[in-house]
Tab-separated table of C-alpha atoms in Angstrom:
chain	number	residue	atom	x	y	z
A	1	UNK	CA	0.011	-0.004	0.005
A	2	UNK	CA	1.288	3.414	-0.928
A	3	UNK	CA	1.803	6.092	1.725
A	4	UNK	CA	-1.060	8.527	2.232
A	5	UNK	CA	-0.712	12.316	2.221
A	6	UNK	CA	-2.982	15.329	1.879
A	7	UNK	CA	-3.005	18.173	-0.638
A	8	UNK	CA	-5.186	20.930	0.751
A	9	UNK	CA	-6.023	24.085	-1.208
A	10	UNK	CA	-7.548	25.734	1.903
A	11	UNK	CA	-10.907	25.848	0.108
A	12	UNK	CA	-13.110	28.844	0.952
A	13	UNK	CA	-16.656	27.546	0.949
A	14	UNK	CA	-19.643	29.700	0.231
A	15	UNK	CA	-20.588	31.710	3.284
A	16	UNK	CA	-17.120	31.490	4.854
A	17	UNK	CA	-13.942	33.586	4.876
A	18	UNK	CA	-10.305	32.839	4.015
A	19	UNK	CA	-9.597	32.836	7.737
A	20	UNK	CA	-12.178	30.125	8.230
A	21	UNK	CA	-10.562	28.146	5.430
A	22	UNK	CA	-7.081	28.364	6.929
A	23	UNK	CA	-8.335	27.414	10.374
A	24	UNK	CA	-10.075	24.419	8.836
A	25	UNK	CA	-6.843	23.461	7.057
A	26	UNK	CA	-4.950	23.434	10.329
A	27	UNK	CA	-7.712	21.421	11.984
A	28	UNK	CA	-7.593	18.942	9.096
A	29	UNK	CA	-3.815	18.677	9.402
A	30	UNK	CA	-4.107	17.830	13.095
A	31	UNK	CA	-6.783	15.272	12.264
A	32	UNK	CA	-4.803	13.451	9.576
A	33	UNK	CA	-1.652	13.594	11.723
A	34	UNK	CA	-3.497	11.534	14.336
A	35	UNK	CA	-4.604	9.160	11.572
A	36	UNK	CA	-1.028	8.529	10.415
A	37	UNK	CA	-0.871	10.464	7.141
A	38	UNK	CA	2.687	11.199	6.059
A	39	UNK	CA	2.511	14.840	4.885
A	40	UNK	CA	0.214	17.803	4.452
A	41	UNK	CA	0.861	20.101	1.511
A	42	UNK	CA	-0.629	23.479	0.512
A	43	UNK	CA	-0.529	24.985	-2.966
A	44	UNK	CA	0.141	28.431	-4.391
A	45	UNK	CA	-2.733	29.988	-6.329
A	46	UNK	CA	-3.486	33.654	-6.909
A	47	UNK	CA	-6.630	35.720	-7.564
A	48	UNK	CA	-8.927	32.778	-6.753
A	49	UNK	CA	-11.681	33.596	-4.287
A	50	UNK	CA	-12.146	29.905	-3.452
A	51	UNK	CA	-8.535	29.233	-2.427
A	52	UNK	CA	-6.903	30.751	0.673
A	53	UNK	CA	-3.329	29.451	0.321
A	54	UNK	CA	-1.858	32.205	-1.891
A	55	UNK	CA	0.782	33.129	0.715
A	56	UNK	CA	1.853	29.500	0.780
A	57	UNK	CA	4.910	29.746	3.048
A	58	UNK	CA	2.835	31.679	5.603
A	59	UNK	CA	0.079	29.039	5.480
A	60	UNK	CA	2.649	26.234	5.839
A	61	UNK	CA	4.074	27.926	8.937
A	62	UNK	CA	0.572	28.248	10.413
A	63	UNK	CA	-0.183	24.571	9.836
A	64	UNK	CA	3.227	23.376	10.998
A	65	UNK	CA	2.854	25.442	14.145
A	66	UNK	CA	-0.391	23.632	14.936
A	67	UNK	CA	0.955	20.134	14.411
A	68	UNK	CA	3.891	18.167	15.790
A	69	UNK	CA	4.920	15.205	13.646
A	70	UNK	CA	3.393	15.357	10.150
A	71	UNK	CA	5.540	16.757	7.372
A	72	UNK	CA	4.188	20.046	6.001
A	73	UNK	CA	5.108	21.603	2.665
A	74	UNK	CA	4.196	23.020	-0.695
A	75	UNK	CA	2.379	21.232	-3.435
A	76	UNK	CA	3.605	23.500	-4.784
A	77	UNK	CA	5.409	26.738	-4.924
A	78	UNK	CA	5.141	28.146	-8.458
A	79	UNK	CA	8.832	28.966	-8.782
A	80	UNK	CA	8.667	31.329	-11.807
A	81	UNK	CA	6.716	33.712	-9.591
A	82	UNK	CA	9.618	34.089	-7.162
A	83	UNK	CA	13.335	34.711	-6.892
A	84	UNK	CA	15.075	31.431	-5.918
A	85	UNK	CA	16.843	33.088	-3.027
A	86	UNK	CA	13.556	34.274	-1.530
A	87	UNK	CA	12.112	30.740	-1.654
A	88	UNK	CA	15.291	29.360	-0.075
A	89	UNK	CA	15.002	31.933	2.725
A	90	UNK	CA	11.323	31.217	3.308
A	91	UNK	CA	11.699	27.455	3.430
A	92	UNK	CA	15.017	27.683	5.262
A	93	UNK	CA	13.188	29.701	7.909
A	94	UNK	CA	10.394	27.092	8.088
A	95	UNK	CA	12.986	24.318	8.412
A	96	UNK	CA	14.743	26.133	11.265
A	97	UNK	CA	11.421	26.551	13.072
A	98	UNK	CA	10.102	23.016	12.361
A	99	UNK	CA	13.215	20.902	11.785
A	100	UNK	CA	12.829	17.708	9.808
A	101	UNK	CA	9.222	18.429	8.858
A	102	UNK	CA	9.302	20.749	5.833
A	103	UNK	CA	8.990	19.785	2.152
A	104	UNK	CA	9.532	22.107	-0.831
A	105	UNK	CA	7.558	21.030	-3.874
A	106	UNK	CA	8.012	23.303	-6.902
A	107	UNK	CA	6.286	23.640	-10.232
A	108	UNK	CA	6.718	25.839	-13.270
A	109	UNK	CA	3.048	26.732	-13.910
A	110	UNK	CA	2.002	30.263	-12.852
A	111	UNK	CA	-0.851	29.180	-10.584
A	112	UNK	CA	-3.002	31.926	-12.072
A	113	UNK	CA	-3.968	33.745	-15.304
A	114	UNK	CA	-1.916	36.077	-17.464
A	115	UNK	CA	-3.521	39.256	-16.120
A	116	UNK	CA	-2.700	38.255	-12.529
A	117	UNK	CA	0.830	37.430	-13.582
A	118	UNK	CA	1.247	41.084	-14.549
A	119	UNK	CA	-0.005	42.100	-11.109
A	120	UNK	CA	2.610	39.771	-9.627
A	121	UNK	CA	5.238	41.547	-11.775
A	122	UNK	CA	6.187	38.245	-13.412
A	123	UNK	CA	7.362	37.865	-16.977
A	124	UNK	CA	5.582	34.829	-18.506
A	125	UNK	CA	8.893	33.795	-20.061
A	126	UNK	CA	10.305	33.146	-16.555
A	127	UNK	CA	8.912	29.614	-16.802
A	128	UNK	CA	11.670	28.855	-19.335
A	129	UNK	CA	14.190	29.326	-16.529
A	130	UNK	CA	12.596	26.728	-14.260
A	131	UNK	CA	15.408	24.124	-14.416
A	132	UNK	CA	18.082	26.706	-13.596
A	133	UNK	CA	15.918	28.226	-10.844
A	134	UNK	CA	15.501	24.799	-9.226
A	135	UNK	CA	19.275	24.385	-9.209
A	136	UNK	CA	19.643	27.838	-7.604
A	137	UNK	CA	17.183	26.980	-4.844
A	138	UNK	CA	19.020	23.732	-4.311
A	139	UNK	CA	22.342	25.538	-4.052
A	140	UNK	CA	21.003	28.110	-1.595
A	141	UNK	CA	19.686	25.337	0.641
A	142	UNK	CA	22.954	23.403	0.555
A	143	UNK	CA	25.797	24.144	3.009
A	144	UNK	CA	27.484	27.440	2.187
A	145	UNK	CA	30.829	27.074	0.426
A	146	UNK	CA	34.004	28.824	1.575
A	147	UNK	CA	34.035	32.353	0.188
A	148	UNK	CA	30.406	32.156	-0.968
A	149	UNK	CA	29.383	35.794	-1.355
A	150	UNK	CA	25.612	35.352	-1.332
A	151	UNK	CA	23.884	33.078	1.162
A	152	UNK	CA	20.290	32.388	2.109
A	153	UNK	CA	20.002	33.116	5.819
A	154	UNK	CA	18.131	31.179	7.034
A	155	UNK	CA	18.429	28.546	4.359
A	156	UNK	CA	22.046	27.567	3.832
A	157	UNK	CA	22.722	24.116	5.167
A	158	UNK	CA	19.079	23.241	5.844
A	159	UNK	CA	18.884	20.897	2.859
A	160	UNK	CA	15.085	21.111	2.724
A	161	UNK	CA	13.917	18.161	0.575
A	162	UNK	CA	12.962	19.328	-2.901
A	163	UNK	CA	10.213	17.774	-5.053
A	164	UNK	CA	9.455	18.430	-8.693
A	165	UNK	CA	5.751	18.779	-9.443
A	166	UNK	CA	4.291	18.463	-12.892
A	167	UNK	CA	1.512	17.427	-15.199
A	168	UNK	CA	3.571	16.693	-18.309
A	169	UNK	CA	6.723	14.888	-19.425
A	170	UNK	CA	8.828	17.992	-18.844
A	171	UNK	CA	8.663	17.707	-15.038
A	172	UNK	CA	9.219	13.955	-15.196
A	173	UNK	CA	12.402	14.404	-17.231
A	174	UNK	CA	13.707	17.182	-15.002
A	175	UNK	CA	13.035	15.262	-11.771
A	176	UNK	CA	14.746	12.214	-13.223
A	177	UNK	CA	17.781	14.187	-14.393
A	178	UNK	CA	18.212	15.892	-10.995
A	179	UNK	CA	17.491	12.747	-8.977
A	180	UNK	CA	14.545	14.294	-7.142
A	181	UNK	CA	11.208	12.823	-6.085
A	182	UNK	CA	8.399	13.458	-8.570
A	183	UNK	CA	4.749	14.303	-7.934
A	184	UNK	CA	2.245	14.214	-10.797
A	185	UNK	CA	-0.878	16.372	-10.678
A	186	UNK	CA	-3.214	13.624	-11.828
A	187	UNK	CA	-6.010	14.898	-9.605
A	188	UNK	CA	-6.800	17.548	-12.237
A	189	UNK	CA	-4.535	16.743	-15.239
A	190	UNK	CA	-4.652	12.968	-15.665
A	191	UNK	CA	-3.797	12.464	-19.308
A	192	UNK	CA	0.001	11.968	-19.169
A	193	UNK	CA	0.248	10.234	-15.815
A	194	UNK	CA	1.305	6.768	-16.958
A	195	UNK	CA	3.736	8.040	-19.573
A	196	UNK	CA	5.299	10.542	-17.144
A	197	UNK	CA	5.855	7.834	-14.513
A	198	UNK	CA	7.463	5.599	-17.120
A	199	UNK	CA	9.803	8.350	-18.333
A	200	UNK	CA	10.777	9.338	-14.805
A	201	UNK	CA	11.602	5.792	-13.739
A	202	UNK	CA	13.506	5.001	-16.945
A	203	UNK	CA	15.667	8.139	-16.854
A	204	UNK	CA	16.198	8.507	-13.091
A	205	UNK	CA	19.756	9.334	-12.031
A	206	UNK	CA	20.602	8.940	-8.297
A	207	UNK	CA	21.507	12.070	-6.359
A	208	UNK	CA	22.588	13.074	-2.870
A	209	UNK	CA	18.914	13.512	-1.933
A	210	UNK	CA	17.552	10.327	-3.474
A	211	UNK	CA	19.114	7.009	-4.487
A	212	UNK	CA	16.139	5.547	-6.390
A	213	UNK	CA	12.966	6.850	-8.018
A	214	UNK	CA	10.171	8.011	-5.725
A	215	UNK	CA	6.739	8.781	-7.198
A	216	UNK	CA	3.616	10.465	-5.955
A	217	UNK	CA	0.264	10.815	-7.748
A	218	UNK	CA	-2.500	13.270	-6.924
A	219	UNK	CA	-5.979	11.771	-6.649
A	220	UNK	CA	-9.417	12.936	-5.509
A	221	UNK	CA	-11.041	10.853	-2.775
A	222	UNK	CA	-14.536	11.507	-1.456
A	223	UNK	CA	-15.477	8.825	1.010
A	224	UNK	CA	-18.658	8.520	3.083
A	225	UNK	CA	-20.779	5.859	4.778
A	226	UNK	CA	-22.631	5.073	1.519
A	227	UNK	CA	-21.955	5.451	-2.186
A	228	UNK	CA	-24.968	7.720	-2.521
A	229	UNK	CA	-23.791	10.079	0.243
A	230	UNK	CA	-20.279	10.248	-1.255
A	231	UNK	CA	-21.630	10.933	-4.751
A	232	UNK	CA	-23.673	13.814	-3.342
A	233	UNK	CA	-20.637	15.301	-1.582
A	234	UNK	CA	-18.720	14.970	-4.860
A	235	UNK	CA	-21.118	17.357	-6.598
A	236	UNK	CA	-19.286	20.275	-4.993
A	237	UNK	CA	-16.132	19.284	-6.920
A	238	UNK	CA	-18.150	18.666	-10.066
A	239	UNK	CA	-19.744	22.097	-9.869
A	240	UNK	CA	-16.328	23.627	-9.306
A	241	UNK	CA	-14.991	22.010	-12.492
A	242	UNK	CA	-17.996	23.087	-14.533
A	243	UNK	CA	-17.575	26.631	-13.284
A	244	UNK	CA	-13.922	26.662	-14.332
A	245	UNK	CA	-14.922	25.852	-17.875
A	246	UNK	CA	-17.476	28.653	-17.736
A	247	UNK	CA	-14.807	31.090	-16.535
A	248	UNK	CA	-16.699	31.698	-13.296
A	249	UNK	CA	-14.435	30.378	-10.575
A	250	UNK	CA	-15.882	31.028	-7.160
A	251	UNK	CA	-16.095	29.659	-3.664
A	252	UNK	CA	-16.786	25.972	-3.106
A	253	UNK	CA	-20.510	25.391	-3.399
A	254	UNK	CA	-22.647	23.107	-1.222
A	255	UNK	CA	-23.582	19.724	-2.715
A	256	UNK	CA	-26.717	19.326	-4.807
A	257	UNK	CA	-29.030	16.407	-5.355
A	258	UNK	CA	-28.664	16.077	-9.127
A	259	UNK	CA	-25.500	17.246	-10.864
A	260	UNK	CA	-27.059	16.515	-14.285
A	261	UNK	CA	-29.289	19.562	-13.859
A	262	UNK	CA	-26.220	21.755	-13.278
A	263	UNK	CA	-23.864	21.122	-16.159
A	264	UNK	CA	-24.234	20.818	-19.925
A	265	UNK	CA	-23.253	17.631	-21.761
A	266	UNK	CA	-20.024	19.235	-22.982
A	267	UNK	CA	-19.161	20.524	-19.485
A	268	UNK	CA	-19.795	17.061	-18.130
A	269	UNK	CA	-17.385	15.490	-20.590
A	270	UNK	CA	-14.668	18.033	-19.798
A	271	UNK	CA	-15.180	17.812	-16.061
A	272	UNK	CA	-15.196	14.024	-15.965
A	273	UNK	CA	-11.964	13.898	-17.951
A	274	UNK	CA	-10.161	16.164	-15.479
A	275	UNK	CA	-11.645	14.144	-12.612
A	276	UNK	CA	-10.614	10.780	-14.069
A	277	UNK	CA	-8.670	9.787	-10.988
A	278	UNK	CA	-11.461	10.339	-8.499
A	279	UNK	CA	-12.509	7.630	-6.035
A	280	UNK	CA	-15.959	8.323	-4.704
A	281	UNK	CA	-18.029	6.097	-2.491
A	282	UNK	CA	-18.168	3.945	0.609
A	283	UNK	CA	-15.074	2.374	2.118
A	284	UNK	CA	-15.457	-0.735	-0.029
A	285	UNK	CA	-15.968	1.235	-3.255
A	286	UNK	CA	-12.916	3.399	-2.551
A	287	UNK	CA	-10.859	0.359	-1.564
A	288	UNK	CA	-11.537	-1.377	-4.898
A	289	UNK	CA	-10.660	1.756	-6.862
A	290	UNK	CA	-7.428	2.463	-4.991
A	291	UNK	CA	-6.317	-1.146	-5.193
A	292	UNK	CA	-6.582	-0.995	-8.961
A	293	UNK	CA	-4.933	2.416	-9.241
A	294	UNK	CA	-1.950	1.485	-7.058
A	295	UNK	CA	-1.449	-1.785	-8.921
A	296	UNK	CA	-1.451	0.029	-12.284
A	297	UNK	CA	0.755	3.013	-11.333
A	298	UNK	CA	3.028	1.449	-8.698
A	299	UNK	CA	3.321	4.876	-7.044
A	300	UNK	CA	5.023	5.190	-3.699
A	301	UNK	CA	2.632	7.760	-2.311
A	302	UNK	CA	-0.865	9.100	-2.869
A	303	UNK	CA	-1.482	12.820	-2.476
A	304	UNK	CA	-5.189	13.036	-1.693
A	305	UNK	CA	-7.480	16.005	-2.424
A	306	UNK	CA	-10.979	16.156	-0.938
A	307	UNK	CA	-12.933	19.241	-1.977
A	308	UNK	CA	-15.871	18.749	0.392
A	309	UNK	CA	-18.141	21.587	1.440
A	310	UNK	CA	-18.883	20.442	4.978
A	311	UNK	CA	-15.751	20.361	7.138
A	312	UNK	CA	-17.000	17.485	9.306
A	313	UNK	CA	-17.717	15.426	6.231
A	314	UNK	CA	-14.193	16.203	4.977
A	315	UNK	CA	-12.682	14.995	8.253
A	316	UNK	CA	-14.772	11.832	8.018
A	317	UNK	CA	-13.705	11.190	4.417
A	318	UNK	CA	-10.057	11.154	5.446
A	319	UNK	CA	-10.901	8.861	8.361
A	320	UNK	CA	-12.544	6.374	6.054
A	321	UNK	CA	-9.585	6.527	3.676
A	322	UNK	CA	-7.184	5.808	6.544
A	323	UNK	CA	-9.287	2.763	7.415
A	324	UNK	CA	-9.181	1.652	3.783
A	325	UNK	CA	-5.403	2.018	3.731
A	326	UNK	CA	-5.068	-0.040	6.870
A	327	UNK	CA	-7.160	-2.871	5.364
A	328	UNK	CA	-5.088	-2.797	2.166
A	329	UNK	CA	-1.875	-3.007	4.151
A	330	UNK	CA	-3.258	-5.951	6.147
A	331	UNK	CA	-4.353	-7.638	2.963
A	332	UNK	CA	-0.900	-7.189	1.422
A	333	UNK	CA	0.795	-8.526	4.582
A	334	UNK	CA	-1.332	-11.698	4.518
A	335	UNK	CA	-0.661	-12.187	0.799
């Protein structure tokens, strides 16, 4: 059984505030820490009223300060939006405050639209520098060399573990070349998952950080006591996807009884494609789906997203998933 982790976008639900969302994120992190999840990641997005994790390093510090053992990190930092030294300083600071618990996952997507990029003072061509920027961050986090004129303080010598995030073959190739762990965003961009994993494993070169390939896949899991209840909870995610295609991103909506009355046939096709790797249902339904997914992908870790409107239902979904994981581990041990 693959390790279980959480990707939380600090969703702002309708009728709530970003502060509510961040407090719920910390509460969720405490909850999954008790359940034995390995890590809790937050992601950088900008100009999105339904996501409260824009100041990602700040949110990571808030969550890490409210937990004690679970690893906390970024899934991810959109590196073209930042100077490598600044990221090294931010995550070096986090590592000094919460030693041995911080992860730095980085991607090259902007995490927003072109107009917002201009507000961030970012040149869209900065994405072309992603490989070099990753190396710079890595160098700033490594021990300072004699005579090194520019150091990240804090940062130098912290060796915060770096991950490459991606949804295409580019990230897979870069992670393999640098010998870094690789996380694929299959929870919203599923198409190239299998090919990316194959490329990464085939081209992986060992590094000081990692001696063999290590893979993570993003998935959506909505678990409840019954299949019908889970499917209803899932309609919040489905509405969110349909709204994205309409260009009307907003706060996470409450579930509805019949999603077919909400979206058009074309929106349904697009939404279902992006939600391909979604496991929705009772414990047994989710167990069957995960068993098949893990066998096919052979990933080392699952990064689980659960966009659920009701916070208590979200906590329960992760409880059920932990129970499923325990049963799969027991089943594997007996086999």
